Amino acid sequence: MKVLAAMSGGVDSSVAALLLLERGRHVVGCTMKLFDRADPDEPRGRTCCSLDDAEDARAVARRLGIPYAVFNFTEAFSGEVLDRFVRCYRSGVTPNPCIDCNRYLKFGALLRRAEVLGCDRLATGHYARIERKNGRYLLKKALDPSKDQSYVLYFLSQDQLARTEFPLGGLLKAEVRAIAERHGFVNARKPDSQDLCFVPDGDVAGAVERLSGRAGEPGAFLDPDGRILGRHQGIARYTVGQRRGLGLSAGAPLYVCGISAADNTVTLGPREALFSSEAAAGDFHWISGEAPKTPFRCRARIRYRQPEQPALAVPGADGVVRLWFDEPQRAVTPGQAAVLYDGDLVLGGGTLL
Amino acid sequence: MYLYADNAATTKMSRTAIEAMLPFLDGVYGNPSSLHSCGQKAKEALEDARDRIARCLNASPREITFTSGGSESDNQAILTAAALGAKKGKRHVVSTAFEHHAVLHTLKKLERQGFAVTLLDVAPNGLVTPEQAAAAIREDTCLVTVMAANNEIGTVQPIVEIGAVCREKGVLFHTDAVQAAGHLPLDAAAQHFDLLSLSAHKFHGPKGCGVLFARRGVTPERLIEGGAQERGRRAGTENVAAAVGMAAALEEAVRDMAPTAARLTALRDRLIDGLRRIPYSALNGDRSARLPGNVNFCFEGIEGESLLLLLDDKGIAASSGSACTSGSLDPSHVLLAIGRPHEVAHGSLRLSLGEDADEAQIDYLIRAVSETVAYLRGMSPLWHDLENGRRPHVLAR
């Protein structure tokens, strides 16, 4: 079997490629070039996909003795991830560009590339598991709960799952590092990526302005009753639940509770105002390929790395799923993903409305 | 079959060049700056190489400086003219939008230092005209730099005429002749270039060796500080073997130039005619004013990158755009400059033939490229949109 291994230059995808080889796969390594760094002197930060990282990936591929290539997906990344990122922030919702990148780049453009090159499967270093049962593919959490990445993979279709391998799903991060050390990989001790790859300095609002070529438009901070509390610096600077960087001094701490692009306002409120027992997610995708017809109990995550919360899920006819949480949830953030679980099993997910 | 059709990226070294170099890697390994005879023999070989390269260009040996290659020569040529210009308060440079990055990035650097740069628009056939150059020259212009032949689409620029315009207006003229050398006649006495860049590995010489020609009276600005090698114009122990190899390769290329060009041109045209039969394809650059071995096509509805990888599987080494961006393939600034839209600029293929090409190879190329394009289109959602009319075609059928 011929497998295309997506290698970011990090330790995880390097070990994934190695494990595939040990399973007897015919492995071809690749790195996706996603964007041009505007200025080569820009700080590097802890991100996943720069050209230097491609050099690390190449070094590992050389060590493994597998063919390796850099694929240029800058155009697709710009259209599918960056444009969406800007559009979301400018319309008052908080996107998850890592999910978009997985969805449209890794399991979109790259999976198609794998097919073109005659590869049967695509493998990545994600921590998640794919299993097959009764002719259906199941997506499950990783064995290592601290590394589980199933949240950013909820959109995978049966067809994509059939053509994907996650060699690390059954390993602990410590084991992965140990394997890398044992094989002398250059990146064995490289820190995990944290920031968004295209925002190495962490300045998201600055990136929105740079990418859109427009400065944020100042507007009003409102209290829950619509009274003006002050001026905000453009809605892209705020996300639901945020407390810092508001530039307001009030008696009690204030949090962003809502953002309205239509009238360019940001609503602030006390901590209690952030909590909500219900949420709705649209554009819902079910891993099994079929939406349940009746409400059911499950556990849900509404942000990455959040412990799952017990909830009642009510699938609607319009691809919208309503969630009723047992406990009120802090900062339900439009644009983030809601992902539903049954134990280790990912049932599906959608985008919070 | 293994078919190397990427000679614009680099070439295989000629036997003659290798043989010429060997004595200087093994027996005569002295440092040309040393006083002992082993050093002096190396020095003689270096100066002999300089003489022979000068003769190939109809220039004087004092006008030849050895460098590390085409990029260094381009950098040094432009920075030299800029330094001379700045002394007279002239801080304007004319160039074209589709130069090699060694030129464009050096011009960017000059812009940051307060120079003004005018980039001439390139016509859809991949050519600029002497009239454009004449119109762009201002009172404060210190340099016109136009490549002799484009590295991606192979179009041959009217450098003789542009040189004449510059001479008449008293402006220095540099040409990046990296792709042209060995394929087109270069004559320092008959043509009016003041500065010219060469790279040995483009004409079957070794990598890491180049030449900057600077006309008498134009002293190259030193980029590398250190010893007094190259008459103070470039420090560092000379790469004697490479210089000797370069001289041997250039002599060989110049000697065989006319018959080789005629034969390659016929093969090139056969290849162009074969690839034109692929629907929704287009030749990039003028059909006749182009390098003898250069063929560059756009194919609608495919990614150049996939095409290259599949051709590689079939034993064909080709490229998409130029090979100079680190392991990557961006939509080519050259194809954008001649007006190809983004989506088509991505689906380009450059085949650059070597002197050993023959008709059987050309026919294999035509078949392999046609089949691969058809295969990729069959798998491309974009192509299906084009075929179903959900998206308009950009190229003619």
XYZ file of C-alpha atoms in Angstrom:
750
model
C 0.000 0.000 0.000
C 1.285 3.447 -0.946
C 0.746 6.171 1.645
C 1.352 9.890 1.377
C 2.627 11.109 4.759
C 1.948 14.768 5.514
C 5.043 15.940 7.377
C 4.998 19.350 9.026
C 8.566 19.126 10.277
C 7.316 18.524 13.820
C 7.996 15.464 15.891
C 4.511 13.957 15.593
C 4.229 13.690 11.831
C 7.857 12.525 11.633
C 7.166 9.616 13.954
C 3.928 8.923 12.071
C 5.925 8.473 8.860
C 8.351 6.172 10.649
C 5.554 4.013 12.053
C 4.040 3.653 8.589
C 7.355 2.390 7.281
C 7.546 -0.087 10.141
C 4.080 -1.313 9.148
C 5.488 -2.095 5.739
C 3.823 0.734 3.861
C 5.359 2.311 0.814
C 5.685 5.865 2.168
C 6.068 9.154 0.298
C 6.666 12.203 2.492
C 5.495 15.719 1.781
C 5.149 19.147 3.348
C 2.518 21.655 2.355
C 3.789 25.148 1.754
C 0.842 27.254 2.852
C 1.962 30.847 2.710
C 4.897 33.098 1.955
C 6.362 34.768 4.927
C 6.168 38.425 3.976
C 9.432 39.270 5.667
C 12.143 36.651 6.159
C 13.260 38.453 9.305
C 9.868 38.032 10.938
C 9.953 36.238 14.304
C 9.428 32.517 13.934
C 7.334 31.722 16.970
C 6.069 28.251 17.705
C 4.064 27.453 14.620
C 3.763 24.428 12.440
C 4.416 25.134 8.794
C 7.280 27.434 7.792
C 9.954 26.717 5.218
C 12.475 25.993 7.977
C 10.095 23.340 9.194
C 10.038 21.909 5.690
C 13.814 21.552 6.017
C 13.307 19.569 9.223
C 10.769 17.380 7.457
C 13.182 16.855 4.592
C 15.934 15.861 7.025
C 13.649 13.259 8.608
C 12.560 11.958 5.206
C 16.209 11.626 4.209
C 16.900 9.716 7.401
C 13.974 7.402 6.713
C 15.071 6.993 3.116
C 11.676 7.950 1.677
C 10.962 10.214 -1.286
C 9.936 13.698 -0.224
C 8.450 16.795 -1.864
C 7.185 20.222 -0.874
C 3.759 20.967 -2.320
C 2.756 24.527 -2.872
C -0.765 25.082 -1.603
C -0.449 28.797 -0.930
C -3.318 29.665 -3.226
C -5.722 27.148 -1.696
C -4.674 28.190 1.802
C -5.298 31.803 0.996
C -8.726 31.087 -0.480
C -9.978 28.487 1.975
C -8.364 29.503 5.243
C -7.137 33.098 5.218
C -10.163 34.562 3.429
C -12.504 32.704 5.760
C -10.457 33.834 8.763
C -10.782 37.481 7.758
C -14.445 37.149 6.802
C -15.293 35.571 10.154
C -13.525 38.130 12.294
C -15.018 40.959 10.302
C -18.485 39.524 10.730
C -18.087 39.197 14.478
C -17.485 35.454 14.794
C -14.331 33.697 15.979
C -13.098 31.207 13.369
C -11.024 28.102 13.913
C -8.514 28.280 11.032
C -6.858 25.005 12.105
C -10.116 23.171 11.460
C -10.506 24.924 8.102
C -6.939 23.981 7.196
C -7.567 20.342 8.066
C -10.874 20.336 6.260
C -9.991 22.129 3.039
C -6.222 21.669 2.798
C -5.072 18.437 4.434
C -8.201 16.375 3.831
C -9.162 18.383 0.741
C -6.407 19.527 -1.600
C -3.753 17.208 -0.159
C -5.993 14.135 -0.191
C -6.780 14.859 -3.849
C -3.065 15.234 -4.519
C -2.469 11.842 -2.894
C -4.997 10.329 -5.265
C -3.413 11.997 -8.285
C -0.042 10.585 -7.274
C -1.467 7.097 -6.990
C -1.325 6.925 -3.182
C -3.988 4.752 -1.569
C -4.009 6.724 1.629
C -3.025 9.932 3.333
C -1.434 9.804 6.792
C -1.028 12.656 9.257
C 0.398 13.009 12.756
C -2.978 13.771 14.310
C -3.811 12.148 17.614
C -7.078 10.377 16.851
C -8.133 6.875 15.878
C -10.013 5.460 12.931
C -11.696 2.085 13.324
C -13.906 0.047 11.068
C -17.073 -1.621 12.308
C -19.929 -3.191 10.336
C -18.707 -1.639 7.102
C -18.610 1.874 8.582
C -15.615 3.917 9.651
C -15.563 5.288 13.180
C -13.607 8.315 14.362
C -12.440 7.971 17.945
C -10.506 10.031 20.439
C -6.789 9.420 20.822
C -5.619 7.077 23.523
C -3.637 9.950 25.089
C -6.356 12.255 26.454
C -3.916 15.137 26.837
C -3.191 15.110 23.085
C -6.573 14.147 21.633
C -7.223 16.072 18.395
C -10.518 14.509 17.365
C -12.165 17.905 17.904
C -10.415 19.349 14.823
C -11.362 16.340 12.664
C -15.115 16.129 13.185
C -15.851 16.978 9.531
C -14.283 13.810 8.083
C -16.585 11.894 5.739
C -16.747 8.117 5.407
C -14.837 8.418 2.145
C -12.107 10.533 3.746
C -11.844 8.198 6.739
C -11.483 5.239 4.399
C -8.440 6.862 2.843
C -6.788 8.220 6.008
C -4.396 6.848 8.604
C -3.526 8.330 12.000
C -0.546 6.237 13.110
C -0.239 8.081 16.447
C -3.793 7.565 17.673
C -2.839 4.712 19.967
C 0.325 6.274 21.424
C 1.144 8.634 24.259
C 3.016 11.825 23.453
C 5.865 10.671 25.695
C 6.149 7.485 23.644
C 6.241 9.495 20.444
C 9.062 11.682 21.747
C 10.927 8.589 22.933
C 10.662 7.032 19.457
C 11.936 10.252 17.903
C 14.874 10.385 20.329
C 15.693 6.757 19.700
C 15.856 7.410 15.968
C 17.821 10.618 16.362
C 15.274 12.847 14.612
C 16.425 16.468 14.423
C 13.102 17.617 15.808
C 12.808 15.174 18.748
C 12.826 18.013 21.257
C 11.114 20.648 19.169
C 8.297 22.285 21.144
C 4.703 21.584 20.118
C 3.215 24.188 17.845
C 0.886 26.610 19.553
C 0.285 29.803 17.635
C -1.513 30.027 14.339
C 1.075 29.357 11.641
C 0.296 32.542 9.746
C 0.235 34.717 12.899
C 3.609 33.923 14.491
C 3.507 36.980 16.749
C 0.066 36.067 18.106
C -1.430 39.407 17.010
C -4.668 38.122 15.485
C -6.310 41.524 15.087
C -3.170 42.808 13.378
C -3.259 39.814 11.020
C -6.896 40.514 10.131
C -5.984 44.108 9.296
C -2.930 43.058 7.292
C -4.774 40.361 5.330
C -7.845 42.450 4.617
C -5.854 45.606 3.976
C -8.311 47.545 6.114
C -7.955 48.950 9.588
C -10.564 47.949 12.164
C -13.404 50.427 12.462
C -13.913 51.730 16.014
C -17.418 51.468 17.465
C -19.339 51.366 20.704
C -19.028 49.086 23.719
C -22.550 48.517 25.051
C -23.846 47.121 28.302
C -26.520 44.398 28.159
C -29.205 47.109 28.179
C -27.709 48.903 25.188
C -26.127 51.789 27.044
C -22.792 52.999 25.663
C -19.824 52.133 27.898
C -17.003 53.350 25.671
C -15.276 52.914 22.310
C -13.910 49.676 20.917
C -11.044 49.437 18.422
C -12.737 47.294 15.763
C -14.703 44.107 16.344
C -11.887 41.836 15.088
C -10.022 42.582 18.320
C -12.620 40.864 20.477
C -13.882 37.396 21.083
C -16.677 36.172 23.314
C -15.455 35.610 26.873
C -12.537 38.028 26.564
C -11.762 40.239 29.558
C -8.320 41.629 28.899
C -7.493 44.398 26.458
C -10.852 46.136 26.570
C -9.291 49.405 27.717
C -12.172 50.143 30.087
C -12.051 50.621 33.810
C -15.262 49.644 35.502
C -16.063 48.694 39.062
C -16.612 45.005 38.385
C -14.706 43.039 35.725
C -16.413 43.134 32.309
C -16.405 40.413 29.667
C -17.273 40.365 25.976
C -20.722 38.737 25.791
C -21.658 39.470 22.208
C -20.383 41.006 18.975
C -22.584 42.538 16.326
C -21.056 43.246 12.953
C -24.298 44.773 11.680
C -24.134 47.784 14.001
C -20.416 47.441 14.811
C -20.958 47.054 18.551
C -19.437 44.878 21.248
C -21.653 44.029 24.208
C -19.989 43.701 27.606
C -21.390 42.207 30.751
C -20.504 40.688 34.097
C -19.129 37.163 34.316
C -22.601 35.677 34.904
C -23.790 37.027 31.557
C -21.307 34.729 29.775
C -23.013 31.578 30.886
C -25.591 29.850 28.826
C -27.260 26.438 28.986
C -28.018 26.213 25.321
C -26.251 26.478 22.037
C -26.939 25.800 18.378
C -24.531 24.510 15.770
C -25.101 24.665 12.018
C -23.529 23.030 8.959
C -23.623 19.863 11.020
C -21.692 16.819 9.859
C -22.311 13.296 11.140
C -19.400 10.876 10.994
C -21.731 7.961 10.246
C -23.123 9.884 7.309
C -26.639 9.857 8.780
C -28.237 12.324 11.148
C -30.029 10.795 14.156
C -33.770 11.323 13.926
C -34.488 11.788 17.621
C -32.929 13.788 20.464
C -30.237 11.933 22.359
C -27.906 12.326 25.321
C -24.220 12.888 24.594
C -21.150 14.771 25.689
C -20.112 17.892 23.842
C -17.075 20.085 23.418
C -17.568 23.677 22.340
C -13.875 24.551 22.264
C -10.579 22.752 21.725
C -9.288 20.873 24.771
C -12.418 21.556 26.799
C -13.514 18.644 28.996
C -16.686 17.222 27.475
C -19.936 18.465 28.893
C -23.068 16.323 29.242
C -25.874 17.610 27.058
C -29.056 16.756 25.225
C -28.650 17.076 21.448
C -31.698 17.867 19.326
C -31.058 17.414 15.590
C -33.148 19.746 13.441
C -34.271 19.294 9.894
C -32.115 22.156 8.620
C -28.707 20.722 9.549
C -28.813 22.660 12.826
C -28.334 20.815 16.095
C -29.538 22.380 19.361
C -27.663 21.538 22.518
C -29.102 21.723 26.042
C -26.291 21.455 28.548
C -26.763 19.994 32.029
C -24.555 22.777 33.391
C -24.440 26.345 32.036
C -21.439 26.821 29.743
C -19.051 29.759 29.807
C -18.603 31.743 26.580
C -20.381 29.849 23.847
C -18.460 31.408 20.954
C -19.991 31.707 17.473
C -17.629 30.361 14.829
C -16.040 27.713 17.053
C -16.910 24.066 16.561
C -19.323 22.045 18.674
C -18.321 18.386 18.600
C -20.440 15.580 20.055
C -19.103 12.406 21.643
C -20.415 9.094 22.833
C -17.602 7.916 25.078
C -14.536 7.775 22.824
C -16.593 7.948 19.699
C -16.966 11.187 17.699
C -20.574 11.435 16.552
C -20.219 14.619 14.539
C -19.878 18.341 14.785
C -20.857 21.718 13.446
C -20.165 25.419 13.734
C -21.647 27.347 16.655
C -24.168 29.932 15.514
C 13.748 6.078 -20.289
C 15.305 8.965 -18.350
C 14.934 12.260 -20.101
C 16.432 15.385 -18.612
C 14.487 18.353 -19.970
C 15.440 20.903 -17.342
C 18.573 22.391 -18.875
C 17.449 25.922 -18.038
C 17.760 24.958 -14.353
C 21.155 23.416 -14.776
C 23.084 21.232 -17.193
C 25.169 18.136 -17.037
C 28.866 18.986 -17.085
C 30.596 18.358 -20.359
C 33.372 15.783 -20.526
C 35.686 18.487 -21.815
C 35.003 20.673 -18.787
C 35.498 17.800 -16.349
C 38.781 16.764 -17.970
C 39.971 20.361 -17.930
C 39.242 20.695 -14.229
C 40.781 17.474 -12.950
C 44.447 18.580 -12.914
C 43.492 21.515 -10.685
C 41.694 19.364 -8.145
C 44.514 16.888 -7.947
C 48.036 17.934 -9.051
C 47.957 21.709 -9.336
C 46.064 22.516 -6.176
C 48.116 25.526 -5.158
C 46.678 28.832 -4.046
C 47.021 31.341 -6.905
C 48.237 33.919 -4.406
C 51.159 31.732 -3.271
C 54.649 32.502 -4.485
C 55.776 28.912 -4.945
C 55.510 27.228 -8.286
C 52.470 25.137 -7.390
C 50.627 28.363 -6.613
C 51.966 30.146 -9.659
C 50.861 27.333 -11.946
C 47.354 27.693 -10.542
C 47.543 31.452 -11.086
C 48.565 30.907 -14.702
C 45.643 28.547 -15.237
C 43.266 31.075 -13.717
C 44.527 33.856 -15.964
C 44.446 31.546 -18.960
C 40.784 30.782 -18.162
C 40.099 34.512 -17.928
C 41.737 35.082 -21.348
C 39.713 32.337 -22.967
C 36.408 33.540 -21.516
C 37.267 37.077 -22.609
C 37.894 35.814 -26.143
C 34.507 34.075 -26.198
C 32.901 37.427 -25.384
C 35.214 39.442 -27.624
C 36.301 41.301 -24.503
C 39.545 42.066 -22.710
C 40.643 39.807 -19.831
C 40.791 42.820 -17.532
C 37.041 43.134 -18.003
C 36.377 39.666 -16.581
C 35.818 39.063 -12.852
C 35.146 35.565 -11.565
C 32.245 35.268 -9.130
C 30.272 32.503 -7.464
C 27.660 32.484 -10.216
C 24.885 34.348 -11.973
C 23.182 35.697 -8.876
C 26.360 37.204 -7.477
C 27.213 38.703 -10.865
C 23.739 40.266 -11.120
C 24.010 41.674 -7.610
C 27.468 43.069 -8.215
C 26.587 44.556 -11.608
C 23.561 46.411 -10.293
C 25.175 47.593 -7.078
C 28.188 48.791 -9.081
C 26.066 50.894 -11.415
C 24.035 52.176 -8.469
C 27.149 53.237 -6.560
C 28.522 55.022 -9.628
C 25.136 56.672 -10.219
C 24.729 57.759 -6.624
C 28.046 59.631 -6.795
C 26.514 61.767 -9.535
C 23.145 62.054 -7.822
C 21.558 59.617 -10.273
C 19.276 57.268 -8.422
C 16.945 55.774 -10.991
C 17.099 52.306 -12.542
C 15.131 50.877 -15.468
C 14.450 47.157 -15.682
C 11.638 44.763 -16.618
C 8.911 43.068 -14.624
C 10.143 39.584 -15.500
C 13.817 39.651 -14.586
C 15.358 36.913 -12.487
C 14.938 37.406 -8.742
C 18.675 38.033 -8.438
C 17.933 41.278 -10.303
C 14.477 42.087 -8.925
C 15.455 41.548 -5.300
C 18.596 43.645 -5.695
C 16.427 46.406 -7.149
C 14.108 46.104 -4.130
C 17.144 46.592 -1.938
C 18.053 49.730 -3.881
C 14.502 51.028 -3.491
C 14.858 50.702 0.265
C 18.006 52.814 -0.074
C 16.083 55.575 -1.830
C 16.498 54.623 -5.477
C 13.561 54.808 -7.882
C 12.969 51.790 -10.097
C 10.914 51.644 -13.296
C 9.964 48.148 -14.401
C 9.015 47.957 -18.067
C 5.792 46.091 -18.835
C 6.336 42.925 -20.781
C 4.142 42.330 -23.837
C 2.005 39.160 -23.987
C 4.616 37.635 -26.334
C 7.251 38.008 -23.611
C 9.238 40.864 -25.130
C 10.162 44.429 -24.256
C 11.158 46.986 -26.870
C 14.029 49.482 -27.164
C 11.374 52.198 -27.508
C 10.040 51.315 -24.061
C 13.555 51.508 -22.631
C 14.178 54.864 -24.342
C 10.935 56.281 -22.985
C 11.710 55.148 -19.444
C 15.204 56.658 -19.262
C 15.252 59.890 -17.258
C 17.843 62.549 -16.468
C 18.711 60.698 -13.277
C 18.806 57.168 -14.706
C 22.066 55.424 -13.806
C 21.332 51.932 -15.141
C 19.165 49.954 -17.517
C 19.177 46.234 -16.801
C 17.348 43.871 -19.163
C 17.950 40.148 -19.402
C 19.257 38.722 -22.675
C 16.861 35.783 -22.543
C 14.181 34.979 -20.014
C 14.854 31.991 -17.789
C 11.285 30.690 -17.789
C 9.769 31.403 -21.177
C 13.038 31.735 -23.065
C 12.131 34.904 -24.960
C 15.160 36.651 -26.428
C 15.179 40.378 -25.734
C 16.486 43.007 -28.184
C 19.559 43.732 -26.075
C 21.605 45.024 -29.004
C 19.053 47.727 -29.707
C 18.450 48.479 -26.028
C 22.214 48.703 -25.548
C 22.412 51.196 -28.403
C 19.699 53.348 -26.821
C 21.585 53.334 -23.523
C 24.889 54.168 -25.188
C 23.273 57.099 -26.985
C 21.766 58.411 -23.748
C 24.933 57.805 -21.735
C 23.356 55.313 -19.343
C 25.048 52.103 -18.208
C 23.475 48.912 -19.557
C 23.584 45.561 -17.786
C 22.287 42.331 -19.191
C 21.713 39.123 -17.306
C 22.981 36.716 -19.962
C 22.829 33.644 -17.755
C 20.366 31.823 -20.020
C 21.729 33.238 -23.266
C 25.419 32.451 -22.921
C 26.495 29.560 -25.081
C 23.239 29.723 -27.035
C 23.258 33.237 -28.495
C 26.186 35.326 -29.722
C 27.529 37.764 -27.134
C 30.039 40.307 -28.372
C 31.358 43.056 -26.135
C 32.798 44.955 -29.083
C 29.702 44.887 -31.274
C 27.012 44.992 -28.601
C 26.668 47.848 -26.179
C 26.430 46.130 -22.821
C 28.584 47.636 -20.076
C 27.956 44.906 -17.553
C 27.020 41.283 -18.195
C 26.390 38.260 -15.970
C 27.266 34.659 -16.759
C 26.869 31.386 -14.921
C 29.005 28.370 -15.807
C 26.539 25.619 -14.971
C 24.009 26.786 -17.561
C 26.377 25.786 -20.370
C 27.771 22.500 -19.071
C 30.337 24.040 -16.751
C 30.534 23.574 -12.974
C 28.088 25.038 -10.451
C 29.236 27.788 -8.131
C 31.193 29.680 -10.760
C 30.241 32.733 -12.774
C 31.631 35.796 -14.432
C 30.880 39.473 -14.276
C 31.927 41.324 -17.386
C 32.462 45.021 -16.636
C 33.535 47.257 -19.474
C 36.840 49.084 -19.034
C 36.163 52.200 -16.989
C 33.403 50.561 -14.958
C 35.078 49.207 -11.844
C 33.012 46.587 -10.056
C 31.968 47.535 -6.546
C 33.388 45.006 -4.086
C 30.713 42.909 -2.351
C 33.067 40.591 -0.497
C 35.801 42.132 1.636
C 39.100 40.438 2.282
C 42.167 39.796 0.182
C 43.090 41.467 -3.088
C 42.040 38.620 -5.374
C 40.404 39.467 -8.695
C 42.282 42.761 -8.647
C 40.513 43.795 -5.488
C 37.048 43.304 -6.927
C 36.212 40.102 -5.113
C 38.037 38.708 -2.100
C 38.469 35.003 -1.441
C 40.740 32.304 -2.783
C 39.819 31.747 -6.398
C 38.032 28.582 -7.485
C 40.686 27.756 -10.048
C 39.336 24.411 -11.181
C 35.848 25.854 -11.701
C 37.207 28.823 -13.646
C 39.125 26.454 -15.898
C 36.054 24.255 -16.321
C 33.941 27.280 -17.148
C 36.368 28.437 -19.801
C 36.464 24.995 -21.407
C 32.668 24.692 -21.368
C 32.100 28.156 -22.801
C 34.620 27.641 -25.584
C 32.947 24.403 -26.510
C 29.473 25.939 -26.466
C 30.535 28.948 -28.541
C 32.390 26.781 -31.048
C 29.332 24.609 -31.741
C 26.779 27.377 -31.304
C 25.348 27.805 -34.803
C 24.817 24.155 -35.766
C 23.562 23.261 -32.266
C 21.107 26.150 -32.293
C 19.763 25.129 -35.695
C 19.251 21.531 -34.645
C 17.692 22.416 -31.272
C 15.392 24.980 -32.849
C 13.966 22.322 -35.170
C 13.411 19.957 -32.224
C 11.906 22.758 -30.154
C 9.427 23.566 -32.901
C 8.488 19.914 -33.231
C 7.807 19.826 -29.501
C 5.781 23.038 -29.634
C 3.689 21.705 -32.511
C 3.055 18.470 -30.650
C 2.015 20.119 -27.397
C -0.198 22.661 -29.155
C -2.506 19.818 -30.082
C -3.489 19.484 -26.414
C -6.820 21.305 -26.060
C -6.855 24.469 -23.949
C -3.111 24.844 -23.957
C -0.984 27.832 -24.881
C 2.663 28.455 -25.623
C 4.127 31.068 -23.314
C 6.352 33.597 -25.009
C 7.034 34.415 -28.630
C 7.336 31.419 -30.874
C 10.413 32.504 -32.801
C 12.216 35.044 -30.588
C 13.060 32.376 -28.040
C 16.007 30.271 -26.940
C 16.621 27.239 -29.146
C 15.845 24.705 -26.409
C 13.048 26.417 -24.498
C 9.425 25.311 -24.537
C 6.975 26.684 -21.981
C 3.274 25.862 -21.980
C 0.222 26.566 -19.884
C -2.431 23.868 -19.593
C -5.784 24.873 -18.283
C -7.374 22.975 -15.426
C -4.291 21.319 -13.953
C -1.716 22.105 -11.297
C 1.820 22.350 -12.629
C 3.092 20.657 -9.505
C 1.108 17.446 -10.060
C 2.172 17.422 -13.690
C 5.851 17.608 -12.725
C 5.580 14.839 -10.165
C 3.840 12.497 -12.586
C 6.303 13.292 -15.370
C 9.093 12.518 -12.928
C 7.480 9.096 -12.419
C 7.740 8.645 -16.183
C 11.421 9.525 -16.093
C 11.051 13.085 -17.345
C 12.789 15.880 -15.459
C 10.966 19.137 -16.168
C 10.034 22.242 -14.256
C 7.261 24.701 -13.686
C 8.531 28.233 -13.534
C 12.081 28.639 -12.320
C 13.882 26.388 -9.879
C 15.103 29.169 -7.676
C 12.399 29.392 -5.028
C 13.286 27.123 -2.153
C 11.615 23.835 -2.920
C 8.467 25.571 -3.999
C 6.498 26.475 -7.051
C 4.790 29.816 -6.871
C 2.588 31.222 -9.573
C 5.351 32.537 -11.748
C 5.994 36.295 -11.756
C 7.077 35.846 -15.357
C 3.778 34.334 -16.471
C 1.851 36.940 -14.515
C 3.987 39.633 -16.180
C 2.986 38.448 -19.660
C -0.646 38.569 -18.599
C -1.462 34.951 -17.874
C -4.178 34.810 -15.237
C -3.330 33.224 -11.878
C -5.240 29.995 -12.431
C -3.397 29.302 -15.677
C 0.005 30.448 -14.397
C -0.222 27.548 -11.950
C -0.538 24.968 -14.691
C 2.660 25.757 -16.538
C 5.388 23.444 -17.740
C 8.899 24.347 -18.850
C 10.822 21.861 -20.934
C 14.368 22.958 -21.703
C 16.198 20.690 -24.105
C 19.806 19.651 -23.932
C 22.183 19.368 -26.868
C 21.756 15.598 -26.880
C 18.008 15.756 -27.565
C 16.689 13.862 -30.574
C 13.392 13.298 -32.346
C 12.585 10.120 -30.451
C 12.923 12.014 -27.162
C 10.717 14.816 -28.434
C 8.028 12.357 -29.477
C 8.219 10.650 -26.089
C 7.850 14.037 -24.390
C 4.811 14.893 -26.491
C 3.158 11.587 -25.716
C 3.973 11.628 -22.000
C 2.844 15.230 -21.481
C -0.369 14.730 -23.481
C -1.270 11.601 -21.548
C -0.455 13.128 -18.180
C -2.433 16.289 -18.863
C -5.427 14.169 -19.901
C -5.096 11.982 -16.780
C -4.893 14.989 -14.457
C -7.820 16.686 -16.127
C -9.836 13.525 -15.677
C -9.270 13.763 -11.921
C -9.638 17.500 -11.534
C -12.865 18.965 -10.122
C -11.792 22.265 -11.671
C -11.603 20.687 -15.115
C -15.064 19.189 -14.717
C -16.397 22.652 -13.909
C -14.746 23.970 -17.068
C -16.147 21.153 -19.180
C -19.650 21.555 -17.769
C -19.575 25.263 -18.415
C -19.856 26.080 -14.710
C -16.670 28.048 -15.130
C -15.454 29.785 -18.290
C -12.320 28.649 -20.082
C -9.446 31.100 -20.017
C -7.490 29.647 -22.928
C -8.753 28.935 -26.429
C -9.447 25.355 -27.447
